[in-house]
Short mmCIF file of C-alpha atoms and ligand atoms in Angstrom, two decimals:
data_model
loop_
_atom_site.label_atom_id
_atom_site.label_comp_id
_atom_site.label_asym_id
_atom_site.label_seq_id
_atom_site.Cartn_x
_atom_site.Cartn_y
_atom_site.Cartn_z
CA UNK A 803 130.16 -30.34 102.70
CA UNK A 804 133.45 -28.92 104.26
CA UNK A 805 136.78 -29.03 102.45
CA UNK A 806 139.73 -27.94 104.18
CA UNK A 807 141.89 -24.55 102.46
CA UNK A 808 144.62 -22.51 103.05
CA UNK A 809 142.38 -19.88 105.06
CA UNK A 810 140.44 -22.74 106.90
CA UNK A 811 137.74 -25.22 106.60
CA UNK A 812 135.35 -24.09 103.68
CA UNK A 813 131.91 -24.72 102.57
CA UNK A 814 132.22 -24.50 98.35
CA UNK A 815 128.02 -24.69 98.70
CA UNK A 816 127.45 -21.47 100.61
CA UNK A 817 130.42 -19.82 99.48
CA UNK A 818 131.74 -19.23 103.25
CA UNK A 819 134.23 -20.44 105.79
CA UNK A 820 134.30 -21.25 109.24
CA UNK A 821 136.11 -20.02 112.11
CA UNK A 822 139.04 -19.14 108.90
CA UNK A 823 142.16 -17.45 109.91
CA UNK A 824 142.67 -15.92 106.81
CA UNK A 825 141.17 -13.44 105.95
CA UNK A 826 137.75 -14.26 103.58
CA UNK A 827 134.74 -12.60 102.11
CA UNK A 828 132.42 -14.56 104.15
CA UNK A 829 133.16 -16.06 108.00
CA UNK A 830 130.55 -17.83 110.12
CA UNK A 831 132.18 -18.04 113.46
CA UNK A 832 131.35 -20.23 116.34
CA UNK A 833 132.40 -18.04 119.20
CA UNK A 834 134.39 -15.35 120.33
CA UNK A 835 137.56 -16.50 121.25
CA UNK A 836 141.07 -15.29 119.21
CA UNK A 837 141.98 -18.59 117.73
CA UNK A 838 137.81 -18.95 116.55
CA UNK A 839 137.09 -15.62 115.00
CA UNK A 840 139.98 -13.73 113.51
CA UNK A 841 139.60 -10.36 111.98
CA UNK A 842 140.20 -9.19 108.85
CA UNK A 843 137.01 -10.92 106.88
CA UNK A 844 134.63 -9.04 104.61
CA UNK A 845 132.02 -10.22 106.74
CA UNK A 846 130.76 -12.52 109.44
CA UNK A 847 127.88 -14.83 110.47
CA UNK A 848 127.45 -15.65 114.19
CA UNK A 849 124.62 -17.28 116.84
CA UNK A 850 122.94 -13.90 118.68
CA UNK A 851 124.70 -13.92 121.96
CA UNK A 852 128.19 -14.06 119.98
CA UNK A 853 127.43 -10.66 117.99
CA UNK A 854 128.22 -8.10 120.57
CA UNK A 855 131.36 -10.06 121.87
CA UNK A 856 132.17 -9.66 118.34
CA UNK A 857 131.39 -6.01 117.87
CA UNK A 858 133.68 -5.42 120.84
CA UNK A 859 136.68 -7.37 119.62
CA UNK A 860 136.80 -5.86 116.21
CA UNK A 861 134.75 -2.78 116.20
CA UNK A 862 131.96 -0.85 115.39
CA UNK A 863 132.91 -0.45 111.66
CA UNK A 864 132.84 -4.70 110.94
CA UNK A 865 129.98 -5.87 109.24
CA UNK A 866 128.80 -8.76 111.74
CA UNK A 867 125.52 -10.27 110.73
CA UNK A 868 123.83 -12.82 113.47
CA UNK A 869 121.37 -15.99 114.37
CA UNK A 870 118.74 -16.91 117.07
CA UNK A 871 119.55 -20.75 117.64
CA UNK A 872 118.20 -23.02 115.84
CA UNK A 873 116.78 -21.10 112.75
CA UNK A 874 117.64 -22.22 109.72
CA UNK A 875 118.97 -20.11 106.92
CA UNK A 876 119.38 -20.79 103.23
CA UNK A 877 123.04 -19.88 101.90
CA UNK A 878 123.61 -20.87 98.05
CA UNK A 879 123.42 -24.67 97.86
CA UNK A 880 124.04 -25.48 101.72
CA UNK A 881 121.40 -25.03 104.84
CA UNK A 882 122.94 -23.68 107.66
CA UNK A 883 121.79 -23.07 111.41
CA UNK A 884 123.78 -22.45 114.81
CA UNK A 885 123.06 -24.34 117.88
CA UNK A 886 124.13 -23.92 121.49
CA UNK A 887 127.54 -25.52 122.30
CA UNK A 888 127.82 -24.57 125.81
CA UNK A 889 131.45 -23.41 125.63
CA UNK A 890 130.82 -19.37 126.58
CA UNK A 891 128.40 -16.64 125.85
CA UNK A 892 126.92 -17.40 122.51
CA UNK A 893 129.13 -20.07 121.05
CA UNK A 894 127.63 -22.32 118.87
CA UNK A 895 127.84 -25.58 116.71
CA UNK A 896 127.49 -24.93 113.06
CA UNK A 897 125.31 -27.44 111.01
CA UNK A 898 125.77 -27.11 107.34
CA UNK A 899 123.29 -28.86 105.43
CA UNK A 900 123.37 -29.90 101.75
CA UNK A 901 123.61 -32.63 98.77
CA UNK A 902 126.51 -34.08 100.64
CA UNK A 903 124.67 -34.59 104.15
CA UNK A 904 125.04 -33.18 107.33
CA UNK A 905 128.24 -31.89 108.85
CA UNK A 906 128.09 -30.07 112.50
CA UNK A 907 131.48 -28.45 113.25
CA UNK A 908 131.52 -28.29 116.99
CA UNK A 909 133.62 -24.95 117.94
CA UNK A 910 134.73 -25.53 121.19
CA UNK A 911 132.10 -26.92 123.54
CA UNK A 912 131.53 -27.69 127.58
CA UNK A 913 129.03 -30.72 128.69
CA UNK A 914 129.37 -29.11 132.12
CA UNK A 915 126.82 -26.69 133.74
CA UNK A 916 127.57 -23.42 133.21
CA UNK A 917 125.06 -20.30 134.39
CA UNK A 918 127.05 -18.07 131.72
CA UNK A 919 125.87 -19.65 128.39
CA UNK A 920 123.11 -22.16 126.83
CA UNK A 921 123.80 -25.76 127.47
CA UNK A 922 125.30 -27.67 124.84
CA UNK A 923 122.75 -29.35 122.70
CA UNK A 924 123.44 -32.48 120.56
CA UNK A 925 123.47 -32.54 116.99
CA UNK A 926 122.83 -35.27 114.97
CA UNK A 927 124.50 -35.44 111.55
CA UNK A 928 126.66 -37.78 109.31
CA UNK A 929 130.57 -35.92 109.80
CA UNK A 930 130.96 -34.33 113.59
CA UNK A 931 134.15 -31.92 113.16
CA UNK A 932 134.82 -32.01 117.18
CA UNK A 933 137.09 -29.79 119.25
CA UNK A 934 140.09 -31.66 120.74
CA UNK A 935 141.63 -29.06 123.38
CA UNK A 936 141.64 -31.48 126.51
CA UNK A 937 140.87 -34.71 124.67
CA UNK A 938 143.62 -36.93 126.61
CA UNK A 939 142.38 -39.89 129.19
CA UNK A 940 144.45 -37.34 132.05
CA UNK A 941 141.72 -34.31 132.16
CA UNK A 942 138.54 -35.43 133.91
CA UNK A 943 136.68 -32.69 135.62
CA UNK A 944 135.53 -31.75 139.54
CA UNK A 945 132.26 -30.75 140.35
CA UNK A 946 131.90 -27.24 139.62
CA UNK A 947 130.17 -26.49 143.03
CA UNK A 948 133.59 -28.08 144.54
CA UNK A 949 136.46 -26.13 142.70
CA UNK A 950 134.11 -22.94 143.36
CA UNK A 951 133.98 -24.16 147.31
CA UNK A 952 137.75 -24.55 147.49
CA UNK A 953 137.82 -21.16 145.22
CA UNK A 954 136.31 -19.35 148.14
CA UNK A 955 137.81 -21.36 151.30
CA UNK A 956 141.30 -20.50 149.87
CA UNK A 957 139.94 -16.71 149.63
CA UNK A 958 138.46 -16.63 153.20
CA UNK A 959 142.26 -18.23 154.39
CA UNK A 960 144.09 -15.80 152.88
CA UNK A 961 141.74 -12.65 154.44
CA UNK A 962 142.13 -14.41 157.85
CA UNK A 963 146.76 -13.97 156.83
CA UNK A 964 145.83 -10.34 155.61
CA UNK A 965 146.35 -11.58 152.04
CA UNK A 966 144.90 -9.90 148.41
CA UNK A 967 143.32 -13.20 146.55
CA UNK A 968 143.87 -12.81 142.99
CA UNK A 969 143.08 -15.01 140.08
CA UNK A 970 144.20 -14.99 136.46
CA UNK A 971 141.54 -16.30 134.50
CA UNK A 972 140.49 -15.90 130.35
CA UNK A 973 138.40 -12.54 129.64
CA UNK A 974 135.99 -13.84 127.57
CA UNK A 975 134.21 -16.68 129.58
CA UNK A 976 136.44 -17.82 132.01
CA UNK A 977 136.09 -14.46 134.46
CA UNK A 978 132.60 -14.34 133.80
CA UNK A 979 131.56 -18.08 134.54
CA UNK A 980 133.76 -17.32 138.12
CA UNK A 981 131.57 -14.19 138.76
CA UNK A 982 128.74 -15.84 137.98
CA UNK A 983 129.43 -19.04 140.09
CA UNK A 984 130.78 -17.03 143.02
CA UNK A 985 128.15 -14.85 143.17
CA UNK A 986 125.65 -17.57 144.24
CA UNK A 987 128.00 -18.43 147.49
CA UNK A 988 128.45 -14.81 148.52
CA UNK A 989 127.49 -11.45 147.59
CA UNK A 990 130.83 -9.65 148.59
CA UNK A 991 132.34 -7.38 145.36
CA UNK A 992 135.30 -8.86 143.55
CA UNK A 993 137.57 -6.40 142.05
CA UNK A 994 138.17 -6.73 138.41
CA UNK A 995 141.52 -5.54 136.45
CA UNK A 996 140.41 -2.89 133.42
CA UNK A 997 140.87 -5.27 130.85
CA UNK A 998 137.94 -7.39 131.95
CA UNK A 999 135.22 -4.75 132.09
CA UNK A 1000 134.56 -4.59 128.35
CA UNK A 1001 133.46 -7.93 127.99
CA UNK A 1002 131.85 -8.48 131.59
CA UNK A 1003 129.81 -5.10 130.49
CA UNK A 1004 128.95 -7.50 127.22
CA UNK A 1005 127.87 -10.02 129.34
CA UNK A 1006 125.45 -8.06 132.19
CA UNK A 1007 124.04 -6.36 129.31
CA UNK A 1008 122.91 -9.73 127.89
CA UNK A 1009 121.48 -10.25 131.59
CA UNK A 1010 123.51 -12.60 133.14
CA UNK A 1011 123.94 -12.45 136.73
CA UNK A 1012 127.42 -12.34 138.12
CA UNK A 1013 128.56 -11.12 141.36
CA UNK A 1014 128.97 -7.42 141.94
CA UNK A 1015 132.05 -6.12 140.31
CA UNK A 1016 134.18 -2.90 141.01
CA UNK A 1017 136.79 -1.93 138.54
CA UNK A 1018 140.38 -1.64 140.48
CA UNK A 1019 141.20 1.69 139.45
CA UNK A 1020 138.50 3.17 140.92
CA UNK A 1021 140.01 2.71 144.14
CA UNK A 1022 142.30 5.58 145.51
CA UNK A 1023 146.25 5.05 145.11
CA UNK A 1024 147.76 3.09 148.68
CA UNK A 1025 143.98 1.60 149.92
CA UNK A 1026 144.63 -1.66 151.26
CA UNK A 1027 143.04 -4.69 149.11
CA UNK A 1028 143.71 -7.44 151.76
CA UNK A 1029 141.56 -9.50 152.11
CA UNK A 1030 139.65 -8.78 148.63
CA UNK A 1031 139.13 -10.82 145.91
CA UNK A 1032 140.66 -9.73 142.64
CA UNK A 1033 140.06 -11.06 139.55
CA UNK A 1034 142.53 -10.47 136.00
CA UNK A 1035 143.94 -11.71 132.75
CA UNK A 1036 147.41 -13.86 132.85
CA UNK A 1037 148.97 -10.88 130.84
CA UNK A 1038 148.68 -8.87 134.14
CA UNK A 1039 150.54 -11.18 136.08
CA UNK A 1040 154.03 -9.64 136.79
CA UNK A 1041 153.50 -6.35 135.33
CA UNK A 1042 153.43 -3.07 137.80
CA UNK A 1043 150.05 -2.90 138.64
CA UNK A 1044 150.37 -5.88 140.92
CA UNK A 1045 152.16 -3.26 143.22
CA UNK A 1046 148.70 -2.55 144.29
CA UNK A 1047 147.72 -5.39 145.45
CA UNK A 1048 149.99 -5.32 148.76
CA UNK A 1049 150.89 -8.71 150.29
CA UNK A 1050 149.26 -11.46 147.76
CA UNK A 1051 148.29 -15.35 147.14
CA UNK A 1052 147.59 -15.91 143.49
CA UNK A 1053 146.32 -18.18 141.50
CA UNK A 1054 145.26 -19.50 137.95
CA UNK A 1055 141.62 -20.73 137.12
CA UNK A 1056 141.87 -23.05 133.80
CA UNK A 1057 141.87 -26.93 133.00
CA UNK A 1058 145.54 -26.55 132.17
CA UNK A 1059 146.25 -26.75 135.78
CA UNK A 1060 145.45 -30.42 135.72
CA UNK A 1061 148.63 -30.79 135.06
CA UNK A 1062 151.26 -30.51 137.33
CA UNK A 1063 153.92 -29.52 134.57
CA UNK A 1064 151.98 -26.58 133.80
CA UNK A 1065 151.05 -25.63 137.42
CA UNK A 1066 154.59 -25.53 138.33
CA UNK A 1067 155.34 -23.57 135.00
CA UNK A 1068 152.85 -21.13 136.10
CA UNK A 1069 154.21 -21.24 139.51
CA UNK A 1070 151.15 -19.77 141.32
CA UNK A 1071 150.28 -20.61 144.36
CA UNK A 1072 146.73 -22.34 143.46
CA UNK A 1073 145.56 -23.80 140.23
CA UNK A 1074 141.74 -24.46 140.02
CA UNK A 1075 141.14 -26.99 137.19
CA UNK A 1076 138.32 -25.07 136.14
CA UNK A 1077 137.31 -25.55 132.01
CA UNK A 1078 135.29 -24.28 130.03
CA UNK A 1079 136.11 -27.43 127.47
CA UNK A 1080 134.39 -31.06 127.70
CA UNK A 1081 136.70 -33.07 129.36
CA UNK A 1082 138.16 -36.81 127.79
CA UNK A 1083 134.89 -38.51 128.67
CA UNK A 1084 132.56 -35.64 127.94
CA UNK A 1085 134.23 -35.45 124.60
CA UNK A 1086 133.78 -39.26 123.84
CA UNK A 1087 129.85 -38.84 125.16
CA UNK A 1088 129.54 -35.93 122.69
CA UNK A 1089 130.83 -38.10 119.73
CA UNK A 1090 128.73 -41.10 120.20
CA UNK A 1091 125.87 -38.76 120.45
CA UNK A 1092 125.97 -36.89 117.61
CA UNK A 1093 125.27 -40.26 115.58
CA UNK A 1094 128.26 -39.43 113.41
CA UNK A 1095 129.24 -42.17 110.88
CA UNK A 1096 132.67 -39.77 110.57
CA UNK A 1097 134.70 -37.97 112.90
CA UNK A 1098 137.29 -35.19 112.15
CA UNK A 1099 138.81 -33.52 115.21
CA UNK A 1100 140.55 -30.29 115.40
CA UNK A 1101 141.83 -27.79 117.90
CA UNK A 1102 144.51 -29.28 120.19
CA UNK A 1103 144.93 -32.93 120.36
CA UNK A 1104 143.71 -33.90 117.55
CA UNK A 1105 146.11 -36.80 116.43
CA UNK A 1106 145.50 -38.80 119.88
CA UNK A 1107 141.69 -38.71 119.79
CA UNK A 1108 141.62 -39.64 115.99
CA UNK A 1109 143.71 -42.47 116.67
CA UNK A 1110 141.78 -43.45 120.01
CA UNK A 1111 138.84 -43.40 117.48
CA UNK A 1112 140.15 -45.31 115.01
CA UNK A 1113 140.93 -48.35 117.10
CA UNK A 1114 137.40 -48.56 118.48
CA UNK A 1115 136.42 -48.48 115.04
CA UNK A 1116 134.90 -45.29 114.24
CA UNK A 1117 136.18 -43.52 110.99
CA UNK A 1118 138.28 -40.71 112.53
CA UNK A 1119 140.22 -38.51 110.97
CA UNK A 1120 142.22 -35.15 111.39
CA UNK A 1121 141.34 -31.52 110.30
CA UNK A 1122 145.20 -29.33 110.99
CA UNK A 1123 144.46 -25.44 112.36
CA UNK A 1124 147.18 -22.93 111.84
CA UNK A 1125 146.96 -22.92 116.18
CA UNK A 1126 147.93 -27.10 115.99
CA UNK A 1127 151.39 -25.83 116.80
CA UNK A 1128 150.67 -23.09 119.61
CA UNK A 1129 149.21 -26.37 121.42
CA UNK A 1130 145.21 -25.22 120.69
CA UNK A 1131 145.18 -21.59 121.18
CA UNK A 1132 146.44 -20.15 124.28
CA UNK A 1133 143.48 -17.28 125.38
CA UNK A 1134 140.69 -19.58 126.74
CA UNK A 1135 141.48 -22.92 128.24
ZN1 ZN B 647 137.04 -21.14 122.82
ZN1 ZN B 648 139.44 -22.95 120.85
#
């Protein structure tokens, strides 16, 4: 049903991509994130949640059309419907329906519980297109409750030293699922950097409950934050307006920092392996349950899990983004 193009994978049936990077008449897009839904198309197609995250990335003038989950819509030759994927705020699956079977194209998806978005759902279907961000034997996931509990002991240790807490975490999903989790341990306010509001704003407004958040700049020039809890994007790390903070332990909330390499790269003083991807066994649980007879997997490491595939027999194969080479995207994990 899907054939792969120069702008990204498209469906000749319905006349559409999905998740293209070039720019196309027609985009359905399975979530939110920068290396998912590019701008620049004619117009778009998304699950209901997604649309205002959308609206706020590329503005009020883009024509961005949307889906309840589940309902199926009739484009040219192909059937198409969107269906939870767990990953963040409205991201979805996309099953594409038509003479040549059923194809789901996962988007990037979480097995893990997540008070932020609709649980993943599986799909059945004949060609599963799977995300492959974290799909190496090495990234196996904690208990949420746990990396939230350490989250909050290391924050209680550094107000007993006098210390600002901050963490750099993803704005669209990451900082939200944090508020969200925090928020059921304690009810103190965590200060957010500016950049975050917009799409925290996006997701109260869609009536998700998160802890109470106050916006940095609020605060009067030379008030003390020890002891708070700040929250921000990795961009702000380094730049002037950690001045503020005073005397600070930092840290960075992402499945990357399963890794030591990239924990020492980061050199903070924490890393919470924190993800809002399925892990290597979620991923494998996924596959087998989607009933797939063919498996083409895309975003990240896609060669290593189509070869793991192959040799236990499964028809795997390889679908290249234009992010392969930027190592899956770097705004989300
Ligand atoms: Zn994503
Ligand atoms: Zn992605």
């Amino acid at each position: 049903m899907l054939t792969e193009t120069a702008e990204g994978l498209f469906c000749e049936a319905g006349d559409f991509h999905i998740d293209p990077w070039g720019a196309v008449p027609r985009a359905l897009i399975t979530h939110a994130h920068g290396d998912h839904a590019r701008a620049g198309s004619a117009a778009y197609l998304c699950a209901e949640a997604s649309a205002p995250l959308l609206a706020r990335r590329f503005g009020p003038d883009v024509k961005i059309e949307s889906q309840p989950y589940g309902r199926v819509l009739t484009i040219g030759r192909a059937r198409v419907s969107f269906h939870p994927a767990g990953h963040v705020l409205g991201s979805a699956q996309i099953r594409v329906e038509g003479s040549d079977g059923v194809w789901v194209v996962s988007g990037d998806y979480k097995r893990a519980a997540d008070p932020t978005c609709t649980p993943f759902e599986p799909v059945p279907c004949d060609v599963f297109v799977t995300e492959s961000t974290f799909a190496l034997p090495i990234y196996r996931w904690d208990e949420t409750a746990d990396v939230i509990a350490d989250l909050v002991g290391w924050w209680d240790g550094n107000r007993e030293r006098g210390l600002t807490s901050i963490v750099f975490c993803y704005t669209i999903g990451k900082a939200q699922r944090l508020l969200a989790e925090i928020g059921r341990v304690t009810d103190r306010p965590i200060w957010v950097h500016g950049a975050l509001l917009p799409m925290i704003e996006v997701y109260r407004a869609a009536g998700i409950a998160m802890a109470p958040t106050q916006a940095l700049i609020e605060r009067p020039r030379g008030t003390s934050f020890a002891g708070e809890l700040v929250l921000a994007p990795p961009s702000a790390r380094g730049t002037p307006w950690m001045r503020r903070l005073g005397d600070l332990s930092d840290a960075f909330a992402s499945g990357l920092m399963r890794v030591r390499g990239v924990r020492r790269q980061r050199a903070c003083d924490r890393g919470f392996v924190l993800s809002d991807h399925a892990d290597w066994p979620a991923l494998l649980d996924s596959i087998v349950a989607s009933g797939a007879g063919r498996v083409l997997a895309t975003h990240g490491h896609a060669e290593p899990l189509a070869r793991f595939l192959r040799e236990q027999g499964v028809d795997a194969g390889v679908i290249r983004t234009a992010w392969e080479d930027e190592g899956g995207g770097d705004d989300h994990e």
